[in-house]
XYZ file of C-alpha atoms in Angstrom:
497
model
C 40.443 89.870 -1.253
C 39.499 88.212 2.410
C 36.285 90.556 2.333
C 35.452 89.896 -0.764
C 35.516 86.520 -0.218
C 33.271 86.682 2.834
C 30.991 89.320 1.066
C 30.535 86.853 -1.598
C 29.897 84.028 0.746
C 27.122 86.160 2.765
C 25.507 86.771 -0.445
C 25.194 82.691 -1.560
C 22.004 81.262 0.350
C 21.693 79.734 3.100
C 20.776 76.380 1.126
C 23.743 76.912 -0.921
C 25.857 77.446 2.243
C 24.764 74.013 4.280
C 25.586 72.114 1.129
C 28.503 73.505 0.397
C 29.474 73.004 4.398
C 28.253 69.252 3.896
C 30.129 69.008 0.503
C 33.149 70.314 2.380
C 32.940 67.995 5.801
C 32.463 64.938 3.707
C 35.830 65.847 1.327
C 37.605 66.278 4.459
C 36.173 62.925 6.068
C 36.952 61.280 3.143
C 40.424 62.378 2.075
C 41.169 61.306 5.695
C 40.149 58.065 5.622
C 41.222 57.177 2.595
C 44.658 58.755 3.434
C 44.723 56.652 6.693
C 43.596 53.657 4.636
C 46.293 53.634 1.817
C 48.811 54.470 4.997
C 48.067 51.863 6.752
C 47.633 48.734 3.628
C 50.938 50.095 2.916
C 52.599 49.898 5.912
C 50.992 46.056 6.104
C 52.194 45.340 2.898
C 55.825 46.390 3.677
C 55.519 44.125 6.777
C 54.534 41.240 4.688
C 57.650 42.285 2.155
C 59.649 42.264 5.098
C 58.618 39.275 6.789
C 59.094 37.601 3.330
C 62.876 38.859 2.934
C 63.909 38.285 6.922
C 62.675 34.047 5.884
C 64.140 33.904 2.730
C 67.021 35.105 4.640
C 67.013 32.147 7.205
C 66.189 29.648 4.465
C 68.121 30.461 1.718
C 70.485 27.542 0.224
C 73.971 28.205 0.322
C 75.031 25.541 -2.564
C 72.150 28.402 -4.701
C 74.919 30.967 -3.756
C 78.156 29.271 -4.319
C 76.865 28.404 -7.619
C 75.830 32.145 -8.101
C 79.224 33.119 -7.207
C 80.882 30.635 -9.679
C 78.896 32.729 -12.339
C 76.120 29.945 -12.697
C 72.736 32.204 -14.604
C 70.318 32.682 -11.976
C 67.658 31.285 -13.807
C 69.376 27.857 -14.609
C 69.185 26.964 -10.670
C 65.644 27.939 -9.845
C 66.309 31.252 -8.154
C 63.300 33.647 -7.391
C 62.881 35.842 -10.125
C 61.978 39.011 -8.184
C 65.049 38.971 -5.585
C 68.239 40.815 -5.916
C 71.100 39.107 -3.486
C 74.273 40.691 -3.315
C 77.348 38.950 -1.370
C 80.154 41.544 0.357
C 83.156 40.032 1.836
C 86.317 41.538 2.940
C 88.512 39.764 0.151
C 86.223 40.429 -2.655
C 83.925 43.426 -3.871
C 80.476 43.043 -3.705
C 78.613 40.124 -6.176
C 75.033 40.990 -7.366
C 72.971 38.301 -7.976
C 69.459 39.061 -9.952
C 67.760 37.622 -12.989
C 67.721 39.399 -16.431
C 63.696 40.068 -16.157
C 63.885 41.895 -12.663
C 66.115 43.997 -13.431
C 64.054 45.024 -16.834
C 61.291 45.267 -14.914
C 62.144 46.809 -11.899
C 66.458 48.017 -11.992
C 68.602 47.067 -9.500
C 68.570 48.552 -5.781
C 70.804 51.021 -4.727
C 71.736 49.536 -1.530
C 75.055 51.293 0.144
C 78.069 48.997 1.130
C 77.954 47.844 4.483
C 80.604 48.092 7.019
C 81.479 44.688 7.704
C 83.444 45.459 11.255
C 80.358 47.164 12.572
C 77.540 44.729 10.963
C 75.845 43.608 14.038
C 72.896 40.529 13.466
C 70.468 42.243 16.121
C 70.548 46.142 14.615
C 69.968 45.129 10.975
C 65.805 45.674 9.716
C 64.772 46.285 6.475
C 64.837 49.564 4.688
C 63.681 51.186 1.962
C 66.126 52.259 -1.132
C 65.517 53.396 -4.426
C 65.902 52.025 -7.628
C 68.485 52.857 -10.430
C 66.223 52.751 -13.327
C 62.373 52.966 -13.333
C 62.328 54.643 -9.974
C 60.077 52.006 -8.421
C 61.610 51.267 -4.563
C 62.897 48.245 -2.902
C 62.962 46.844 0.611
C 66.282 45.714 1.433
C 67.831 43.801 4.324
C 71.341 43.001 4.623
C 72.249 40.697 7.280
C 76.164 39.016 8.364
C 76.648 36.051 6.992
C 79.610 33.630 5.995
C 80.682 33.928 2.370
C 81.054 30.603 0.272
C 84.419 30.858 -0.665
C 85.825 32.576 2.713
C 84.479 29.835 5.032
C 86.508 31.435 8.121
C 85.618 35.177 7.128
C 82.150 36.763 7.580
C 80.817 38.964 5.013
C 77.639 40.406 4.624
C 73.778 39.122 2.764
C 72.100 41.783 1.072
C 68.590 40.546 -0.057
C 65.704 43.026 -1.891
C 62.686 42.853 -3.194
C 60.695 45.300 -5.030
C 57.680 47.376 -3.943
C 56.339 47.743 -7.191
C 53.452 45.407 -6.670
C 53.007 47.230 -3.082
C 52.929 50.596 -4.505
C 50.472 49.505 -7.375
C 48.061 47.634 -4.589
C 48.099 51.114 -2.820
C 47.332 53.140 -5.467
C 44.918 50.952 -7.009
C 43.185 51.201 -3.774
C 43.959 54.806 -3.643
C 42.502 55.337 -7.216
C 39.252 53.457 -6.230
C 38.845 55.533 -2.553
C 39.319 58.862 -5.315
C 36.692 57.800 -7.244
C 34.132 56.223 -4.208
C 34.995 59.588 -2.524
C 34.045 61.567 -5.300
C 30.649 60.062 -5.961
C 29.804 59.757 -2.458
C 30.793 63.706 -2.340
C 28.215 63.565 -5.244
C 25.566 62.090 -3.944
C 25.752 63.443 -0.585
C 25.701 66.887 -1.800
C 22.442 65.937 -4.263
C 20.942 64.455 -1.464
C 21.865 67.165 0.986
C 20.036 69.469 -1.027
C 17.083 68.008 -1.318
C 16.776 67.451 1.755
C 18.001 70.651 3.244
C 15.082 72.401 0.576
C 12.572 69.629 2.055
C 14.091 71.136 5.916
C 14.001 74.764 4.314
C 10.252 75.116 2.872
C 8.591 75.914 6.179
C 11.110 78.609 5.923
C 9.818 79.833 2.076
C 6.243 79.505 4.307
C 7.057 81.879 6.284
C 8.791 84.272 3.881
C 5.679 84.225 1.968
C 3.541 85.020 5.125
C 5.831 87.834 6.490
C 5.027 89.116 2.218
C 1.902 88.823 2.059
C 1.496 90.484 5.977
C 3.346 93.361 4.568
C 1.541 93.329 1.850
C -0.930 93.933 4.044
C -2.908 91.172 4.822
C -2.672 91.071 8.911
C -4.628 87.155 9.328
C -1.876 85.559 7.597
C -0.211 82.994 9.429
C 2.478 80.474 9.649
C 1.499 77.289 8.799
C 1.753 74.956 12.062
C 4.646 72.725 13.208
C 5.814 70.448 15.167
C 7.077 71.830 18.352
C 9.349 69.723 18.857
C 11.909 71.106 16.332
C 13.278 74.695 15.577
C 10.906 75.485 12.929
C 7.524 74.258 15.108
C 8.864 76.779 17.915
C 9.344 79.541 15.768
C 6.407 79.078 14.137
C 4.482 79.128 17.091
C 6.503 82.366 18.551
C 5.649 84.248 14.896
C 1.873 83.362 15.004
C 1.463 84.638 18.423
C 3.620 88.195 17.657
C 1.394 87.781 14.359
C -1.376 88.015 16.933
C -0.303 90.114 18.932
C 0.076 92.592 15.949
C -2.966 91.697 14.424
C -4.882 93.211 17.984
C -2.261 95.711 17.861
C -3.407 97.040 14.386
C -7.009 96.632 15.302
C -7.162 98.026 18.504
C -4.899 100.676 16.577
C -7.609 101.249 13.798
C -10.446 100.820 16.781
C -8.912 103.901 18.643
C -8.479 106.138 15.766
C -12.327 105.293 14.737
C -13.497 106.294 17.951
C -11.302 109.133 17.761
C -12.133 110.460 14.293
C -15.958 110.192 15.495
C -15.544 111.538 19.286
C -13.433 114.563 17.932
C -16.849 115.023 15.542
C -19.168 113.936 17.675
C -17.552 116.817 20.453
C -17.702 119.482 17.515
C -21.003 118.466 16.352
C -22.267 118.909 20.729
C -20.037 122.608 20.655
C -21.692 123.802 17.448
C -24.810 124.458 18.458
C -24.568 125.883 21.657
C -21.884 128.045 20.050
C -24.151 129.193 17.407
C -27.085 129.994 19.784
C -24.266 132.331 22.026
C -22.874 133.766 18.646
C -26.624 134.453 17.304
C -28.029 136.110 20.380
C -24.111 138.051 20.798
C -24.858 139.484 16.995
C -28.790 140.449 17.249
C -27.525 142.610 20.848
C -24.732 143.871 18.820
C -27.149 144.871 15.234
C -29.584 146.086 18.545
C -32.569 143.719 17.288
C -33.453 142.267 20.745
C -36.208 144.352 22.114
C -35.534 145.298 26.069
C -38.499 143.481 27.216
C -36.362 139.991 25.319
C -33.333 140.694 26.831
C -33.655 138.566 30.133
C -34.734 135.810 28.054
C -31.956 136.091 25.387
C -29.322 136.213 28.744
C -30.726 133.387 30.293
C -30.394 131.307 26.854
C -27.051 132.419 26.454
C -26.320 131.512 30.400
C -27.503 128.026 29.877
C -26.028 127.318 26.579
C -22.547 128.104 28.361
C -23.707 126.175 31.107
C -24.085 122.946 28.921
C -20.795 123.607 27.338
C -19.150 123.947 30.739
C -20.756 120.488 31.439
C -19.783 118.786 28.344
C -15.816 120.096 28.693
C -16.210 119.442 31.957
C -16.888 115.591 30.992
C -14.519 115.373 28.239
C -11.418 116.644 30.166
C -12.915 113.728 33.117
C -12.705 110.865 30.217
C -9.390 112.374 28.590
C -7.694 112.505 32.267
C -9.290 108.581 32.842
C -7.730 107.989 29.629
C -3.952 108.718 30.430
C -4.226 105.210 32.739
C -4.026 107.351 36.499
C -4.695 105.189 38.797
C -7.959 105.886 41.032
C -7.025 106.541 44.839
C -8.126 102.992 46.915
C -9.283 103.312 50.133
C -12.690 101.143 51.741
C -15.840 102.452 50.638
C -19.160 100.939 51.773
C -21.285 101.245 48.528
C -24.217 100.299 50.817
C -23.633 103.702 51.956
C -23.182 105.301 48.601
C -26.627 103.734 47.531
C -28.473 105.241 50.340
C -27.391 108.744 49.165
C -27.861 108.263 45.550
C -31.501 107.318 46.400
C -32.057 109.965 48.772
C -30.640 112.374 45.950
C -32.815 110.923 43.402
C -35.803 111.632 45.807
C -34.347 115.047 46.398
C -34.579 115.805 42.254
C -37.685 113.885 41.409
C -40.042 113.371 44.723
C -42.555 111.564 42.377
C -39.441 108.620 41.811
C -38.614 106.395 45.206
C -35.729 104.422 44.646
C -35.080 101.323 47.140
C -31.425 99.916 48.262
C -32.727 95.805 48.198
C -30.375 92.329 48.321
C -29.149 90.995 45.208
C -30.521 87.984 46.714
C -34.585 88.254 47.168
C -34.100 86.147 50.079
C -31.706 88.114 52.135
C -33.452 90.267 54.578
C -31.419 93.506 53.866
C -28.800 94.208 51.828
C -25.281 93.845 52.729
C -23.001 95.722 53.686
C -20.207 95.756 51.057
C -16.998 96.962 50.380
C -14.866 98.094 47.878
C -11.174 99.787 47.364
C -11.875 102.877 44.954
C -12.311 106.679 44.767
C -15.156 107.852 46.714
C -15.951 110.079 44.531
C -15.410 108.467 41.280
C -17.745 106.063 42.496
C -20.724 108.068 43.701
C -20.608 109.911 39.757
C -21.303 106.611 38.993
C -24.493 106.143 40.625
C -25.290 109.652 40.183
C -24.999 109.636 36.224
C -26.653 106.121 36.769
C -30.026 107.630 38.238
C -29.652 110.562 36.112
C -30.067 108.848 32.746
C -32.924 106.960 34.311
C -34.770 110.445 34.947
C -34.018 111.477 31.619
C -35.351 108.442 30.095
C -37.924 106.664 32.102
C -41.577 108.013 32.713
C -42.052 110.065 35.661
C -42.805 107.680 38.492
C -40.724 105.408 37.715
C -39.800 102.874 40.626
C -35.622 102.665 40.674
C -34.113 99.534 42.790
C -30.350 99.766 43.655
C -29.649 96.137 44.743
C -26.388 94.789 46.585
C -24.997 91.594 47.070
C -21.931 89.419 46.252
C -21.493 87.059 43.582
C -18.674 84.003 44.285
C -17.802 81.395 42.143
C -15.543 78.807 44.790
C -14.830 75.983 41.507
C -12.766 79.505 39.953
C -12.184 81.300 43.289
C -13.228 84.501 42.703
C -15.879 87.105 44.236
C -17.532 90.146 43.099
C -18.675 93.159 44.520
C -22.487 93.356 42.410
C -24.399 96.783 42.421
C -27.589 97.095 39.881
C -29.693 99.665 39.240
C -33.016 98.808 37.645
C -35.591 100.720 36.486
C -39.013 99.690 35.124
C -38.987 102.067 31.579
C -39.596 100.956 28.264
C -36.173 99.137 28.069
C -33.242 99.384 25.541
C -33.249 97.229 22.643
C -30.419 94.432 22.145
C -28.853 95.442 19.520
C -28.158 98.983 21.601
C -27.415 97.542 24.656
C -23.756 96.977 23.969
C -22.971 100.491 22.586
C -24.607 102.449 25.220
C -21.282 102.757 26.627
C -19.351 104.552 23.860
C -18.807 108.236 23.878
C -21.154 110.509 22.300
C -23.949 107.259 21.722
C -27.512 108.487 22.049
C -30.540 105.775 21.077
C -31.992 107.730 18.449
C -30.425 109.073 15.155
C -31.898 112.142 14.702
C -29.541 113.496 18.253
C -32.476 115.076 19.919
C -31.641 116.987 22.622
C -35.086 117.293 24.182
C -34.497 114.470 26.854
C -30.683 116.530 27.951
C -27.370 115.142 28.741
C -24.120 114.975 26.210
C -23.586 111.056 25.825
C -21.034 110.563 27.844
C -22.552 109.877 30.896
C -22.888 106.267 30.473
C -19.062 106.302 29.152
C -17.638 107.591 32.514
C -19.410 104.761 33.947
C -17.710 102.279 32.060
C -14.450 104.060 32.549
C -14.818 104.801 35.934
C -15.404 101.207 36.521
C -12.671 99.707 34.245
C -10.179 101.845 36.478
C -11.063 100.071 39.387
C -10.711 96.800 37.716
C -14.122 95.798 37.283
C -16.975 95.579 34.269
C -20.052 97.190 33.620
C -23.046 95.438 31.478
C -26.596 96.232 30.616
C -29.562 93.595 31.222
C -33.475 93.679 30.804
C -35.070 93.790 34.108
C -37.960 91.406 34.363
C -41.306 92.105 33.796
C -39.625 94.948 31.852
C -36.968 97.921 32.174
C -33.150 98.458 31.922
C -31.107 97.437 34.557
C -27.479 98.108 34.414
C -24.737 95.692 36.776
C -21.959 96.766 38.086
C -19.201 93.774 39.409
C -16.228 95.173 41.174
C -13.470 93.371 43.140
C -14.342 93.360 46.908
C -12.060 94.816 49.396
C -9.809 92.700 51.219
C -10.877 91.621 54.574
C -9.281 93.691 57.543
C -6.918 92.075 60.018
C -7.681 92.516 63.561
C -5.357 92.236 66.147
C -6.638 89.870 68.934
């Protein structure tokens, strides 16, 4: 029964739940206070009762009582209506004195005998006793006294009133707290839930965002909040993991894209080097290659392996770059790695000179500058660099490779800057920024004529990004392609003096 209960309770919303809490707190506060009210206007009511009886006690006229006891009507002398008096003595049994109407209205008392050898002025205090008839209580106090006709004897003085007009205040009172209570129970609870739905609808906001994102629609987002309260921080926390998933997703759909095309872009470069092996393999094999065409058909078939060697040779580079390894970092002096790369160039093109200058035109010679990085790595760089210059520049073509550091002290940063420049026909804007991606050639048709796979320019940028730097294409003035490379400079060594 328990867990149904709390099964049941689980299942009401939350709404529901902080209004019924409210509901519950305010039944509780109430019933309390009203309790503690009607508790204590009683108890000050019984005071004033008693107070009343103790001076009526003091005061009252003892001619009133002998003419009581002589059998004299209580009303006929004046006596108060509402009092019941009762006389004990030793000689005589007890004598109630009460009017006719109090004891229709309210009975009489039922106020035990006292024990007149033991009745002691400073222990006697009011009590309360119940009534014979209509069940309404009385508060008696009885109280040693001398009798009228035993003038030498004491007896005892039992006065009472009745608490009918104290129990009626208190539950008049009790009766109105009831009925306050319940419509302040009422309204609370209305007014608890409208305001708890006011508190609640950023909450129905965000329910219908977190639908509508699973319905699929990833730039949804949380309508902004204070954040100052609970709902203004957790909007803010949901829009930025809203974010967060939103890059998540695209970088997500980004990487199978490029995926999807380098896996075709790869079988697209195999086919037809494949094809050209397989062709020549089956005219040797139905014997139409003449012997005189044989060296020619083996030295096609060489180089077409040779260019797939190359391009597997690149993709297992970029797939091993991808897996996040680390590049080894120890100094190199790219100053020195320029020299070679132009003395290389010269070495595959003597009609091309290519120049190591400053960054800055008015620097005598370049710097020396250093880097943490892979040796190696690195001088691929420069080497691919130079190599898609051959391949796409006119024969002739001056190459710069200029040096130099770039520091910004507001920020305080530096840069390591390398550029190679070239004075070709250029690369158009709108190419500039996908030069980088695997498998990207400038033309659509995929011409092979001018070599290379289309990845060269993609190791660059990876082989950069692992050593923490970026890679961008410019124009070169006065015409050309000049591509910058910033990487972070090496810190400076410590001597010991």
């Amino acid at each position: 029964m328990r867990e149904k209960l709390r099964a049941r309770w689980r299942s009401v919303p939350l709404r529901g739940r902080i209004v019924a809490l409210l509901a519950a707190l305010l039944a509780v506060g109430l019933a309390l206070a009203g309790t503690m009210t009607a508790t204590v206007l009683r108890s000050r009511l019984v005071e004033q009762v008693d107070s009343q009886l103790e001076a009526t006690a003091r005061t009252l006229n003892w001619q009133t009582l002998n003419q009581l006891a002589g059998g004299t009507e209580a009303e006929e002398i004046g006596f108060p209506s509402d009092y019941y008096v009762r006389i004990v003595s030793s000689s005589r049994g007890p004598v109630p004195l009460v009017t006719r109407r109090t004891v229709e209205l309210y009975g009489t008392p039922q106020v035990a005998l006292p024990d007149l050898s033991a009745l002691v002025a400073s222990e006697n205090e009011p009590v309360t006793v119940d009534s014979d008839a209509h069940g309404s209580p009385w508060r008696a106090l009885t109280v040693p006294a001398r009798v009228p006709w035993e003038t030498e004897r004491l007896g005892a003085l039992t006065l009472a009133l009745p608490l009918a007009s104290v129990e009626e205040t208190v539950a008049r009172i009790t009766r109105f707290i009831l009925v306050s209570g319940l419509l302040i129970i009422g309204l609370g609870s209305l007014g608890a839930w409208v305001g708890v739905r006011r508190a609640l609808r950023p909450l129905r906001e965000i329910e219908a965002t977190a639908g509508a994102i699973a319905a699929g629609d990833l730039s949804r987002r949380v309508p902004p909040s204070p954040s100052s309260t609970e709902v203004g921080r957790l909007s803010t926390s949901l829009n930025a993991m809203l974010a967060h998933i939103e890059r998540a997703f695209a970088a997500q759909a980004a990487s199978e894209a490029r995926m999807r095309r380098f896996v075709s872009d790869a079988s697209h470069e195999l086919r037809t080097p494949l094809a050209t092996v397989r062709g020549y393999g089956e005219l040797y094999r139905m014997g139409a290659i003449p012997p005189e065409e044989l060296p020619n058909a083996m030295r096609r078939i060489e180089g077409e392996a040779t260019r797939m060697g190359t391009l597997v040779a690149d993709l297992l580079q970029l797939a091993r770059m991808d897996e996040g390894r680390p590049p080894e970092r120890l100094p190199v002096d790219l100053r020195v790695l320029a020299a070679d790369a132009a003395a290389d160039l010269y070495a595959r093109d003597p009609s091309r000179r290519a120049h190591v200058v400053p960054l800055d035109p008015s620097e005598p010679a370049s710097p020396a500058v250093t880097v943490l990085g892979d040796e190696d790595a690195l001088r691929q760089v420069l080497a691919n660099l130079l190599g898609n210059v051959v391949q796409h520049t006119p024969a002739g073509t001056p190459v710069e490779l200029a040096l130099g550091t770039r520091v910004d002290p507001v920020q305080g940063w530096s840069a390591v800057v390398l550029e190679v420049r070239d004075h070709g026909p250029g690369i158009a804007p709108e190419h500039a920024e996908r030069v980088f991606e695997r498998f990207y050639r400038l033309d659509d048709s995929r011409t092979r004529a001018s070599g290379g796979s289309g990845l060269g320019l993609a190791i660059v940028a990876a082989v950069v990004a692992a050593h923490g730097g970026t890679v961008r294409v410019l124009a070169t003035p006065g015409g050309g392609t000049t591509v910058r490379l910033e990487l972070p400079p090496a810190p400076p060594v410590e001597t010991t003096p």
